Amino acid sequence: MDNPGWHARHRAQKATRWSAPFRGPDGRFQPVEEVGPMAEPFVGGFNLPPPSPVPSINTPPVPPPKDHPPWLRPGVRVPSGGNASFSEVSRTESTVSGTGTLQSMFANMSAVERSRNLRVARMNPYLQFMAGPLLRYDTVDEAGVWRGAAMIVTADAGSVYEPLPTLTYHWDPSRPVPGKVKRHQSHRQHGKSFDLGPHPADPLSNVSPASPIYENGETPGPDPEQRSIEGQELYVHYGNGGTFTFWRFMIEIPLTSHEMKINYTINNGIELNFFVPGRNQNMRFAAYSCNGFSAGVNSDDFRGPGFKSGYDPVWMDLLAHHAEEPFHALVGGGDQLYCDSIIREPELQDWVTQTKPELKKSYQLTEEMRLAIDRFYFNHYCQSFRSGAFARANSTIPMLNMLGRSLRLTTAIDGFGSYPDDLMRSQVFSTIGSRGYFFFLLFQCFINVDVDGKDDRHHPFKSLIIGGDGPYVPYPSHSFLSWLGPQVHMLLLDCRAERKLDQVCSRKEYDVIFERMQAVPRTVEHMVIQLGIPIAYPRMVFLESALESKLNPLVSLGRNGSLGLSGFVNKFNADAELLDDLNDHWTAKLHKKERNWLILELQKYALSKRSRVSFISGDVHCAAVGVFKTLVKEKKKPPIPPASDHRYMVNVVSSAIVNTPPPNGVITMVSTLSSKTHKTLHHAETDEVMIPIFDKDADGSQPKSKYIMGRRNWCSVRWESSTGDLIWDIRVEIQKGYGQTTGYVIRSPPPRWN
């Protein structure tokens, strides 16, 4: 953003490439993004680093008893890369240094010994990865069984499916996970970071040498358990490069009294791991949103020293915390993927460049356009989900994902659902949104409606709640209610599938949601609700009214392309560009009634179930905390203590883990509005305020605002046994591009009202 001349070069390059799309010798257009399968040397990684000093090669590990199965014997697997096995040599340094270390370690070894210590796990039968493995968490059932899934995408032409792809996972129920681990920092010349563990579908990954499964001198316990699952063929994508298969592996793990580490491999390849909580333990989870850069942002401006890209720094901080004390779930609160570039696909250019909204609405979708839309989503998902630090996270921390509001997550159309009905039903517009929702379900939820059906009572994922049919997508809403512990549950509310200009969720969706919430055990003291868009956040009604006005001169000039203001109106219906953003917010005039009704219904739920309701949201590219609480009308009367107030509901806003913060002027405006009194719910004895938790800036200086933090961030969440509080630790990047964060804590108290 602050690289002089970059925007001019970016616009020139884009104009040159996309102004006149051309067909190649095969008659096809050149796509914006086309991802090929990984060549065999890359599956399992390359740029082999020097061996990790723990465990030491010179100190042979204690072999397991002879009666242990082969998968517990040393030297047959690459160690798990998702947690505390971060090498002390950085990925950048590993390609240019370490020669002396290698020579000293291997000088006295024979070729056989060197090969044994550096051997890389190879899949057998071989699979050619396009993406994955990805992990997804579902819930814990009544019998105490952890339920989740893994998914991979493979290129059929380069893979062997006889036998079918098999995921093998094992754990030791008698071995508890050690306590908090001291972080292993890599020593860089400029700043500090953490290394990426191996990942089988990323060509930039490191691969550690073969060593025992149990790290740091651990030996297997007496009661190891192992299970193998054949992959289920979930979907086949037909692309220019052939056919590609999505394989789903359903995972079930009986929980014990303590936290456990689960190791898994696919076709005996690289071993990864994840962690599950104890049966009576509440999960630690990490929440994030806005995992990409908006169009026109130079990602290199956010790439600190030693990082491969601007996407990685804050993700590396999250992974470092995971290495120190593992998370059990990774909650994606919207914009897990940015799809702005779909409008550059050459097959769509004639539609995109139509200047009159009426022509866009009546434009006929061709088969070539339909295939290009699917091609874009498939390639873009594969590239994003298999690359960099995010790939390490989604393969080692089971995901819980929900849709945000905008193009970045799924639909490629900002605020899909918040446009006029005739535009929403137009062929091209609705197809982009419908296929975006399909690929969201497929890549992020591991669901194919054609395979899994629409009955949530007989569905592979038990947390699923099917709502009403979408008005503009050919699918019902998919919400999820997941167990995060005996005291904590989470509702991920689908606010996109059923959205219309004047509706967020249908009454049918609300009815089935509240029915399922009423059925949770009485032990649940915290109900966390994930909403893509904040529900307690400063209003901008004055701006909404100005942009709606037909007399707004900026809108008129933008429609005419005058004075360089064409960007002030969006590409789809020539309304003001920000208007769809504002219409999409809970606080928009069109959604105000529904918002207020939902808040009051949740107050009734909290009171009747004796459960604290809290919200986690993203979307707005800054961190903040809003709160609903009981209104005290008498000035001399003290406020009700939060623990005793059933109306007390915090809305933690954590955004963005990758994208650039808003301009300072926007932050100043939102901060000014943060102190405004909102009387919307005063008739229901409910007050709404923003909490000034940012008493200092992340770098220790005076904050620009005590209410809004305009830096990249994510949120760590845990339950505190001594108080019953749910602790939200908003981790804010201290220096742009360096990734290291500092924390700001807010608490949701347990319900203690009579």
Coordinates of N, CA, C and O in Angstrom, one line a residue, residues 69 82 98 105 324 353 444 559 635 714 744:
P69 N 3.5 -52.6 16.8 CA 3.3 -52.6 15.4 C 4.4 -51.8 14.6 O 5.0 -50.9 15.2
G82 N 3.2 -30.4 12.6 CA 2.3 -29.4 12.9 C 2.4 -28.7 14.2 O 1.7 -27.8 14.5
G98 N 24.1 -23.8 6.5 CA 24.0 -25.0 7.2 C 25.0 -26.1 6.6 O 25.0 -27.2 7.1
M105 N 27.8 -33.3 11.0 CA 26.9 -34.3 11.5 C 27.1 -35.6 10.7 O 26.9 -36.7 11.2
E324 N 3.4 -23.8 21.2 CA 3.6 -23.7 22.6 C 2.5 -24.4 23.4 O 2.8 -25.0 24.4
T353 N -17.5 -6.0 -18.7 CA -17.3 -4.7 -19.3 C -18.6 -4.1 -19.8 O -18.6 -3.0 -20.4
Q444 N -14.3 -26.2 2.4 CA -14.2 -25.7 3.8 C -15.0 -26.5 4.8 O -14.7 -26.5 6.0
R559 N -21.2 7.0 -12.3 CA -21.9 6.3 -13.3 C -21.5 6.8 -14.7 O -21.4 6.0 -15.7
K635 N -29.0 7.4 37.2 CA -27.6 7.8 37.1 C -26.8 7.4 38.4 O -25.6 7.0 38.3
W714 N -5.4 -11.8 15.2 CA -6.2 -13.0 15.3 C -6.6 -13.1 16.8 O -6.2 -12.3 17.6
Y744 N -4.5 -8.3 23.9 CA -5.5 -7.5 24.6 C -6.6 -8.5 25.1 O -7.2 -9.1 24.2

